[in-house]
Coordinates of C-alpha atoms in Angstrom, one line a residue:
Chain A
M1 CA -25.3 34.3 -16.8
K2 CA -26.8 31.6 -14.6
Q3 CA -23.5 29.9 -14.4
T4 CA -21.8 33.1 -13.4
S5 CA -24.2 34.0 -10.4
C6 CA -23.7 30.4 -9.2
F7 CA -19.9 30.9 -9.2
I8 CA -20.4 34.3 -7.4
R9 CA -22.8 32.6 -4.8
Y10 CA -20.3 30.0 -4.2
W11 CA -17.0 30.7 -5.1
P12 CA -15.4 30.1 -1.8
I13 CA -15.9 26.6 -1.9
P14 CA -13.7 25.7 -4.9
L15 CA -11.1 28.0 -3.4
G16 CA -10.9 26.0 -0.1
F17 CA -11.0 22.8 -2.0
L18 CA -8.0 23.6 -4.0
G19 CA -6.3 25.0 -0.8
L20 CA -6.7 21.7 0.5
Y21 CA -5.8 19.3 -2.2
L22 CA -3.2 21.2 -4.5
P23 CA -0.5 20.4 -2.1
T24 CA -1.7 16.8 -2.0
L25 CA -1.8 16.5 -5.8
H26 CA 1.7 17.9 -5.9
D27 CA 2.9 15.5 -3.2
L28 CA 1.3 12.5 -5.3
A29 CA 2.9 13.6 -8.3
T30 CA 6.3 14.1 -7.0
K31 CA 6.8 11.5 -4.3
I32 CA 4.5 8.5 -6.1
W33 CA 4.0 8.9 -9.5
M34 CA 7.5 10.3 -10.5
E35 CA 8.8 7.1 -8.9
G36 CA 6.9 5.1 -11.4
E37 CA 4.3 3.9 -8.7
R38 CA 0.6 3.7 -9.1
L39 CA 0.7 5.4 -12.5
D40 CA -2.4 3.4 -13.5
A41 CA -4.4 5.7 -11.0
I42 CA -3.9 8.8 -12.8
P43 CA -6.5 8.3 -15.7
L44 CA -9.0 7.4 -12.9
L45 CA -8.5 10.8 -11.5
V46 CA -8.9 12.4 -14.7
I47 CA -11.9 10.5 -15.8
A48 CA -13.5 11.2 -12.4
A49 CA -12.6 14.8 -12.6
Y50 CA -14.0 15.1 -16.1
L51 CA -17.3 13.4 -15.3
L52 CA -17.9 15.7 -12.4
W53 CA -17.2 18.7 -14.8
Q54 CA -19.5 17.4 -17.2
K55 CA -22.3 17.2 -14.5
R56 CA -22.0 20.7 -13.6
H57 CA -25.0 21.8 -15.8
A58 CA -27.0 18.8 -14.9
L59 CA -28.9 20.6 -12.3
P60 CA -29.0 24.3 -11.2
C61 CA -27.1 25.1 -8.3
S62 CA -29.5 26.0 -5.3
A63 CA -30.4 29.2 -4.3
T64 CA -30.2 28.4 -0.6
V65 CA -28.0 25.6 1.1
A66 CA -29.7 22.7 0.7
A67 CA -28.7 20.3 3.4
P68 CA -26.4 22.2 5.9
A69 CA -26.2 19.7 8.7
A70 CA -25.2 16.7 6.5
C71 CA -22.9 19.1 4.7
L72 CA -21.1 20.2 7.9
T73 CA -21.0 16.8 9.3
A74 CA -19.3 15.4 6.1
M75 CA -16.8 18.4 6.1
V76 CA -15.9 18.0 9.6
F77 CA -15.3 14.1 9.3
G78 CA -13.3 14.6 6.2
L79 CA -11.3 17.5 7.5
L80 CA -10.4 15.5 10.6
A81 CA -9.2 12.6 8.5
Y82 CA -7.2 15.1 6.4
V83 CA -5.4 16.8 9.4
L84 CA -4.3 13.5 10.7
G85 CA -3.3 12.3 7.2
R86 CA -1.4 15.0 6.1
S87 CA 0.5 16.0 9.1
Q88 CA 1.3 12.5 10.0
E89 CA 1.9 11.5 6.3
I90 CA -0.6 8.8 6.1
L91 CA -1.7 9.1 2.5
F92 CA -4.7 6.9 2.7
F93 CA -6.2 9.3 5.2
E94 CA -4.9 12.5 3.3
V95 CA -6.3 11.4 -0.1
G96 CA -9.1 9.4 1.3
S97 CA -10.5 12.5 2.9
S98 CA -11.3 14.1 -0.2
L99 CA -14.5 12.0 -0.6
P100 CA -16.4 13.2 2.3
V101 CA -15.0 16.8 1.7
L102 CA -16.1 16.6 -1.9
A103 CA -19.4 15.2 -1.1
S104 CA -19.8 18.1 1.6
C105 CA -19.1 20.6 -1.2
I106 CA -21.5 19.0 -3.6
L107 CA -24.3 19.0 -1.1
A108 CA -23.7 22.8 -0.4
L109 CA -23.8 23.7 -4.1
G110 CA -26.9 21.4 -5.0
G111 CA -28.2 19.2 -2.4
W112 CA -28.8 15.8 -2.3
A113 CA -30.0 15.5 -6.0
R114 CA -26.7 16.9 -7.2
L115 CA -24.8 14.5 -4.8
R116 CA -26.8 11.6 -6.5
A117 CA -26.2 12.9 -9.9
A118 CA -22.4 12.5 -8.9
W119 CA -22.4 9.2 -7.5
F120 CA -20.3 7.7 -10.4
P121 CA -17.2 9.9 -10.2
L122 CA -17.3 9.7 -6.5
L123 CA -17.3 5.8 -6.7
L124 CA -14.3 6.0 -9.2
L125 CA -12.6 8.1 -6.6
L126 CA -12.8 5.1 -4.2
F127 CA -10.8 3.1 -6.7
F128 CA -8.1 6.0 -6.8
L129 CA -7.3 5.9 -3.2
P130 CA -3.8 4.9 -2.2
Y131 CA -4.8 1.9 -0.1
P132 CA -2.3 0.8 2.8
G133 CA 0.1 -2.0 1.4
V134 CA -1.1 -4.3 4.0
L135 CA -4.6 -4.5 2.7
I136 CA -3.4 -5.0 -0.9
D137 CA -1.1 -7.6 0.1
S138 CA -3.5 -9.5 2.1
L139 CA -6.0 -9.5 -0.8
T140 CA -3.3 -10.2 -3.5
G141 CA -1.0 -12.4 -1.9
E142 CA -2.8 -15.6 -2.6
L143 CA -3.4 -14.3 -6.0
K144 CA 0.0 -13.9 -6.7
Q145 CA 0.7 -17.6 -6.0
H146 CA -2.1 -18.7 -8.1
V147 CA -0.9 -16.4 -11.0
S148 CA 2.5 -18.0 -10.9
A149 CA 1.2 -21.5 -10.5
V150 CA -1.3 -21.2 -13.6
S151 CA 1.5 -19.6 -15.7
E152 CA 3.8 -22.5 -14.8
S153 CA 1.3 -25.3 -15.6
L154 CA 0.4 -23.4 -19.1
L155 CA 4.3 -23.0 -20.1
Y156 CA 5.0 -26.6 -19.1
A157 CA 2.0 -28.0 -21.3
L158 CA 3.6 -25.8 -24.0
G159 CA 6.7 -27.8 -23.8
Y160 CA 9.0 -25.1 -22.0
P161 CA 11.7 -26.0 -19.4
V162 CA 9.9 -24.3 -16.7
G163 CA 10.1 -24.8 -13.0
R164 CA 8.5 -22.7 -9.9
T165 CA 9.7 -22.2 -6.3
G166 CA 7.0 -20.1 -4.4
V167 CA 6.5 -17.1 -6.8
V168 CA 9.9 -17.5 -8.5
L169 CA 9.6 -19.0 -12.1
S170 CA 12.6 -20.4 -13.7
V171 CA 12.6 -20.9 -17.6
G172 CA 15.9 -22.2 -19.1
P173 CA 18.7 -20.1 -17.6
Y174 CA 16.4 -17.4 -16.4
Q175 CA 14.8 -16.8 -13.2
L176 CA 11.7 -14.2 -12.9
L177 CA 10.2 -13.5 -9.9
V178 CA 6.5 -12.6 -9.9
A179 CA 6.9 -9.6 -7.7
D180 CA 4.3 -6.9 -6.9
A181 CA 5.8 -4.4 -9.2
C182 CA 6.2 -7.0 -11.9
S183 CA 2.9 -8.9 -12.2
G184 CA 1.0 -5.8 -12.1
L185 CA -1.1 -7.1 -9.2
N186 CA -1.2 -3.7 -7.7
S187 CA -3.0 -2.7 -10.7
I188 CA -6.0 -5.1 -10.0
V189 CA -7.8 -2.1 -8.2
S190 CA -7.5 -0.1 -11.2
L191 CA -8.7 -3.1 -13.4
C192 CA -11.8 -3.1 -11.4
A193 CA -12.2 0.5 -12.1
I194 CA -11.9 0.2 -15.9
G195 CA -14.6 -2.7 -15.7
L196 CA -16.9 -0.3 -14.0
I197 CA -16.1 2.7 -16.4
Y198 CA -16.9 0.2 -19.3
L199 CA -20.2 -0.6 -17.9
Y200 CA -21.0 3.2 -17.1
I201 CA -20.4 4.4 -20.7
T202 CA -22.1 1.4 -22.4
P203 CA -25.6 1.8 -21.3
G204 CA -28.2 -0.9 -22.2
G205 CA -27.7 -2.3 -18.8
R206 CA -30.4 -4.9 -18.2
L207 CA -29.7 -6.5 -14.8
P208 CA -28.4 -9.9 -16.1
R209 CA -25.9 -8.3 -18.2
T210 CA -24.7 -5.8 -15.5
A211 CA -24.3 -8.7 -12.9
I212 CA -22.7 -10.9 -15.2
L213 CA -20.0 -8.1 -16.3
V214 CA -19.6 -7.1 -12.6
A215 CA -19.0 -10.6 -11.6
S216 CA -16.4 -11.1 -14.5
I217 CA -14.2 -8.3 -13.5
L218 CA -11.9 -10.1 -11.0
P219 CA -11.5 -13.1 -13.3
I220 CA -10.7 -11.0 -16.1
A221 CA -8.0 -9.2 -14.0
F222 CA -6.6 -12.6 -13.0
A223 CA -6.6 -13.7 -16.6
A224 CA -5.0 -10.5 -17.7
N225 CA -2.3 -11.0 -15.3
I226 CA -1.4 -14.4 -16.6
V227 CA -1.3 -13.1 -19.9
R228 CA 1.1 -10.6 -18.9
V229 CA 3.3 -13.2 -17.0
L230 CA 3.2 -15.5 -20.1
T231 CA 4.3 -12.7 -22.3
L232 CA 7.1 -11.7 -19.9
V233 CA 8.4 -15.2 -19.5
L234 CA 8.2 -15.9 -23.3
L235 CA 10.0 -12.6 -24.3
T236 CA 12.7 -13.5 -21.7
Y237 CA 13.3 -16.9 -22.9
H238 CA 13.4 -16.2 -26.5
F239 CA 15.2 -12.6 -26.6
G240 CA 17.1 -12.6 -23.2
D241 CA 17.0 -10.7 -19.9
D242 CA 17.6 -7.4 -21.3
V243 CA 14.3 -7.4 -23.5
G244 CA 12.3 -9.1 -20.8
Q245 CA 13.3 -6.6 -18.0
G246 CA 13.8 -3.6 -20.3
F247 CA 11.3 -1.7 -22.5
A248 CA 9.0 -4.6 -23.2
H249 CA 8.5 -4.9 -19.5
S250 CA 6.7 -1.4 -19.7
L251 CA 4.8 -2.4 -22.7
T252 CA 3.3 -5.5 -21.3
H253 CA 1.8 -3.1 -18.4
I254 CA -0.2 -1.7 -21.2
L255 CA -0.9 -5.2 -22.5
L256 CA -2.3 -5.9 -19.4
F257 CA -4.9 -3.1 -19.5
A258 CA -5.5 -4.1 -23.3
T259 CA -6.2 -7.8 -22.4
A260 CA -8.7 -6.9 -19.8
V261 CA -10.7 -4.5 -22.0
A262 CA -10.7 -6.9 -24.7
L263 CA -11.9 -9.7 -22.7
L264 CA -14.6 -7.4 -21.2
I265 CA -15.7 -6.4 -24.6
G266 CA -15.7 -10.1 -25.7
I267 CA -17.8 -11.4 -22.9
D268 CA -20.2 -8.3 -23.6
R269 CA -20.5 -9.3 -27.2
L270 CA -21.3 -12.9 -26.3
L271 CA -23.9 -12.1 -23.8
G272 CA -25.3 -9.8 -26.5
L273 CA -25.3 -12.9 -29.0
I274 CA -27.0 -15.1 -26.3
A275 CA -29.6 -12.4 -25.5
T276 CA -30.6 -12.1 -29.3
G277 CA -30.4 -15.9 -29.9
A278 CA -32.7 -16.1 -26.8
S279 CA -35.2 -13.4 -27.9
Q280 CA -35.4 -14.9 -31.6
R281 CA -36.2 -18.3 -30.2
C282 CA -39.0 -16.8 -28.3
A283 CA -40.2 -14.9 -31.4
T284 CA -40.4 -18.1 -33.6
Chain B
M1 CA -29.6 38.3 -6.7
A2 CA -28.5 40.0 -3.4
P3 CA -30.9 37.9 -1.2
S4 CA -29.6 34.7 -2.7
L5 CA -26.1 35.8 -2.3
L6 CA -27.0 36.6 1.5
R7 CA -28.3 33.1 1.9
T8 CA -25.4 31.2 0.4
L9 CA -22.1 33.3 0.6
P10 CA -21.9 33.2 4.3
F11 CA -22.1 29.3 4.5
S12 CA -19.6 29.0 1.4
A13 CA -17.3 31.2 3.4
L14 CA -17.6 29.1 6.4
L15 CA -16.9 25.8 4.3
C16 CA -13.8 27.7 2.8
G17 CA -12.7 28.9 6.1
L18 CA -12.9 25.5 7.8
M19 CA -11.0 23.7 4.8
L20 CA -8.3 26.5 5.1
L21 CA -8.1 26.1 8.7
A22 CA -7.5 22.5 8.2
A23 CA -4.7 23.1 5.8
L24 CA -3.1 25.3 8.2
A25 CA -3.5 23.0 11.1
S26 CA -2.1 20.1 9.4
H27 CA 1.0 22.2 8.6
R28 CA 1.4 23.3 12.2
L29 CA 0.9 19.7 13.6
A30 CA 3.6 18.1 11.1
P31 CA 6.2 16.9 13.3
H32 CA 9.5 18.7 13.2
S33 CA 12.8 17.1 13.7
D34 CA 14.8 18.4 16.7
Q35 CA 18.0 16.1 16.4
A36 CA 19.2 18.2 13.1
G37 CA 20.4 15.9 10.2
S38 CA 21.4 13.0 12.5
T39 CA 20.0 9.9 10.8
T40 CA 22.2 7.3 12.3
I41 CA 22.2 5.9 16.1
G42 CA 25.6 3.7 15.9
L43 CA 24.0 0.3 15.5
A44 CA 27.4 -1.5 15.9
S45 CA 27.4 -0.4 19.6
L46 CA 24.1 -1.9 19.9
A47 CA 25.2 -5.3 18.7
P48 CA 28.3 -6.3 20.9
T49 CA 30.9 -8.6 19.4
H50 CA 30.4 -11.1 22.1
F51 CA 28.1 -11.6 25.2
G52 CA 27.1 -14.5 27.2
A53 CA 27.9 -17.8 25.0
W54 CA 27.9 -15.9 21.8
R55 CA 30.4 -14.1 19.6
T56 CA 30.3 -12.9 16.1
D57 CA 31.6 -15.2 13.2
A58 CA 33.5 -14.1 10.5
N59 CA 32.0 -16.8 8.3
S60 CA 28.8 -14.9 8.1
L61 CA 25.6 -16.6 6.7
S62 CA 24.0 -15.5 3.6
V63 CA 21.1 -13.3 5.0
M64 CA 17.7 -12.4 3.2
P65 CA 17.3 -8.6 2.3
I66 CA 15.3 -6.6 4.8
V67 CA 13.1 -4.8 2.0
Q68 CA 11.4 -6.1 -1.0
E69 CA 12.9 -6.4 -4.4
N70 CA 12.0 -4.0 -7.1
N71 CA 10.4 -1.7 -4.5
A72 CA 11.0 1.9 -5.1
I73 CA 10.3 2.8 -1.5
A74 CA 13.5 0.8 -0.3
G75 CA 14.7 3.9 1.3
A76 CA 12.9 3.2 4.6
Y77 CA 16.2 2.7 6.7
D78 CA 19.1 4.8 7.2
E79 CA 21.5 2.4 8.9
V80 CA 21.6 -1.3 8.7
I81 CA 23.9 -3.9 10.1
H82 CA 24.0 -7.8 9.6
R83 CA 25.8 -10.0 12.2
T84 CA 26.2 -13.8 12.5
Y85 CA 26.9 -15.1 15.9
V86 CA 28.1 -18.6 17.0
N87 CA 28.0 -20.2 20.3
H88 CA 30.2 -22.9 21.7
Q89 CA 28.1 -25.6 20.1
G90 CA 28.7 -24.1 16.6
T91 CA 25.0 -23.1 16.5
R92 CA 24.7 -19.8 14.1
I93 CA 22.3 -17.0 14.7
M94 CA 21.8 -14.2 12.3
L95 CA 20.9 -10.8 13.8
V96 CA 19.7 -7.9 11.4
L97 CA 19.3 -4.3 12.8
A98 CA 17.8 -1.6 10.6
Y99 CA 17.2 2.0 11.9
G100 CA 15.2 4.5 10.1
S101 CA 15.0 8.0 11.5
R102 CA 11.9 8.9 9.7
Q103 CA 9.3 6.1 10.0
M104 CA 6.6 8.0 8.3
G105 CA 4.5 7.8 5.0
A106 CA 6.2 5.6 2.4
T107 CA 9.4 5.2 4.7
R108 CA 7.9 3.0 7.2
S109 CA 9.4 -0.4 8.3
H110 CA 8.4 -3.4 6.3
R111 CA 6.8 -6.5 7.5
Q112 CA 9.4 -9.4 7.2
E113 CA 7.1 -12.0 5.7
L114 CA 6.6 -9.8 2.8
C115 CA 10.2 -9.3 2.2
Y116 CA 10.8 -13.2 2.5
R117 CA 7.7 -13.7 0.3
S118 CA 8.9 -11.4 -2.4
Q119 CA 12.1 -13.2 -2.6
G120 CA 10.2 -16.4 -3.4
A121 CA 10.1 -18.2 0.1
S122 CA 7.1 -19.5 1.4
I123 CA 5.9 -18.6 4.9
E124 CA 4.4 -21.1 7.4
G125 CA 2.9 -20.6 10.8
L126 CA 3.2 -16.7 11.0
Q127 CA 2.0 -15.7 14.3
R128 CA 2.5 -13.5 17.1
G129 CA 4.5 -14.4 20.2
A130 CA 6.5 -12.9 23.1
I131 CA 9.7 -13.5 24.7
A132 CA 9.6 -13.6 28.3
L133 CA 12.2 -11.1 29.7
A134 CA 12.9 -10.2 33.4
G135 CA 9.6 -8.3 34.4
Q136 CA 8.5 -7.9 30.8
H137 CA 6.8 -9.9 27.8
L138 CA 8.5 -8.5 24.4
P139 CA 5.9 -9.1 21.8
V140 CA 7.4 -10.6 18.7
M141 CA 6.3 -12.0 15.3
R142 CA 7.4 -15.7 14.6
M143 CA 7.4 -17.5 11.2
H144 CA 9.1 -20.2 9.5
T145 CA 10.3 -19.3 6.0
V146 CA 11.2 -22.0 3.3
F147 CA 13.2 -21.2 0.3
D148 CA 14.1 -24.2 -1.8
T149 CA 16.5 -25.9 0.6
R150 CA 16.9 -23.0 3.1
S151 CA 14.6 -23.4 6.1
E152 CA 14.9 -20.4 8.3
P153 CA 12.7 -19.8 11.3
V154 CA 12.7 -16.0 11.9
T155 CA 11.8 -13.9 14.9
Y156 CA 11.2 -10.2 14.2
W157 CA 9.8 -6.9 16.0
F158 CA 9.9 -3.2 15.7
T159 CA 10.6 -0.5 18.0
M160 CA 9.1 2.9 17.3
G161 CA 10.2 5.7 19.5
R162 CA 10.3 4.1 22.9
R163 CA 7.6 1.5 22.3
T164 CA 7.6 -1.9 20.8
A165 CA 5.4 -2.8 17.8
V166 CA 4.7 -5.9 15.9
T167 CA 1.6 -5.6 13.6
P168 CA 1.0 -2.8 11.1
L169 CA -1.7 -1.5 13.2
E170 CA 0.7 -1.2 16.3
L171 CA 3.3 0.4 14.1
L172 CA 0.5 2.9 12.9
I173 CA -0.6 3.7 16.4
A174 CA 2.9 4.0 17.8
Q175 CA 3.8 6.3 14.8
L176 CA 0.9 8.6 15.7
R177 CA 1.7 8.9 19.3
V178 CA 5.1 10.2 18.6
G179 CA 4.2 12.2 15.6
L180 CA 1.3 13.9 17.3
A181 CA 3.5 14.8 20.1
G182 CA 5.3 16.9 17.5
Q183 CA 8.3 14.5 17.0
V184 CA 9.6 12.5 13.9
P185 CA 9.0 9.0 14.9
D186 CA 12.1 6.8 14.5
G187 CA 12.3 3.3 14.4
L188 CA 14.4 -0.1 14.7
L189 CA 13.7 -3.4 13.2
I190 CA 15.0 -6.1 15.0
R191 CA 15.3 -9.6 13.2
V192 CA 17.0 -12.7 14.7
S193 CA 16.9 -15.9 12.7
S194 CA 18.9 -19.3 12.1
L195 CA 19.0 -22.2 9.7
S196 CA 17.0 -25.0 11.1
R197 CA 14.5 -27.5 10.2
D198 CA 12.7 -27.3 13.6
P199 CA 11.0 -24.0 14.4
G200 CA 10.1 -24.7 17.8
K201 CA 13.8 -25.5 18.9
A202 CA 14.7 -22.5 16.9
F203 CA 12.5 -20.1 18.5
T204 CA 13.7 -21.4 22.0
L205 CA 17.2 -20.7 20.8
H206 CA 16.2 -17.1 19.6
D207 CA 14.7 -16.4 23.1
A208 CA 17.9 -17.4 24.8
F209 CA 20.0 -15.2 22.3
V210 CA 17.7 -12.4 22.9
R211 CA 17.8 -12.6 26.7
A212 CA 21.6 -12.9 26.7
W213 CA 21.9 -9.9 24.3
L214 CA 19.7 -7.7 26.4
A215 CA 21.4 -8.7 29.6
A216 CA 24.6 -7.3 27.9
L217 CA 23.3 -4.0 27.0
K218 CA 23.6 -0.9 29.0
P219 CA 20.2 0.4 30.5
T220 CA 20.6 3.5 28.1
Q221 CA 20.7 1.2 25.1
R222 CA 18.3 -1.3 26.2
W223 CA 15.1 0.6 25.3
R224 CA 16.3 0.9 21.8
I225 CA 15.8 -3.1 21.3
A226 CA 13.3 -3.9 24.0
G227 CA 11.3 -0.5 24.3
E228 CA 10.2 0.9 27.4
R229 CA 6.5 0.1 27.1
A230 CA 4.5 -2.2 24.8

């Protein structure tokens, strides 16, 4: 009964929101995801949507509009970004506008308290945004060089006939390019988001644990990328180009995320062991 | 329930109206192509087979690709030509022109340092420069690319609509100027390079080449390469 009346009082808001972003979602699906790009962002959107939906009963929706000024300000700002982004095909503006627009809608529905309750799904959306290639490249360009360099030294230490020019690894008769699409460096943003989701769903957060885990997210993403490149090189070297570039190539993408999650859980367990060890010492 | 409805529904309706208005406005503001279906501009006529001391050479050099490998968004250009020119001293220059009729979204021009880097080349001394023309400074990007034993200094720039642009931000601004005026922004990538171990000397050569080239073009063609305004 309560939910029904809430819906009756606020039904135009979800209607407007869907009117804005269903076309955007359609474009994302047909122009980006169908091309096989940024597929790793889809789970982020699903998780953010699920968490938002889960939070809907957390607080009663307000009987009056709680913060109309802030609500309208965020809405106008978001809509300007939307109009510029959608009409001129600047995807970052178009998708990015959903953050202020969504915040404005949540403010209208339940004021600041409800917006605070929804902080985590909104933060996840920040990781979902299609950032301009320029930004990603300038952030990960160096990283790519290091991934190739570390992979090369590891393979060399293992006795493989390996050489490197820039970001091209050659092993035996094969040459592998540690390209953007190949090394999964575009997925670094998603890897960071996965780290945050892990922290969010595993409570028990004392500050040192949270701090250490947050600080380890980037090194983990780096390590997971190296594991992936090594796997690709070894697959190519032992089973040929067809295997290394074919089906196994997609599989190693899943490996990338699996490695990252495993490392994160490993570090968390280790921290747990150290913590219990320390508290036992204190007790005795 | 009625009083609470009166308090919230008008505001909800206002937000909804604003959102739907924005959806409509973005549809209205989207640029529409007026030259129906024409996606080429005849690049061959923009690169004459001989001008000044330069003529095209049948023994063309191998040219680095203009887009990143493995890139699903490689469809940025509708028309591309590669030419190798040689002068009396036997010095060779590579010219690449790439035209895109729709420089928006995923189909925007590519920064050439990324294309070289994605081929495995290392980039040194990437910086902004300018070519002094009569009454105009043409802004360009300079870089020294090294791939294995191949040392290739590169000068490149873009024209978007009738403006020149070098950095991604300038490209974005140029795109918006054309796009918000209701026209589909089209653009051209111009890349001049040579094989040399002395970038300074190579860039001087590139400048001389560009000046001779622009001098040979008709005024109606010149803006395609050098723009009308920066």
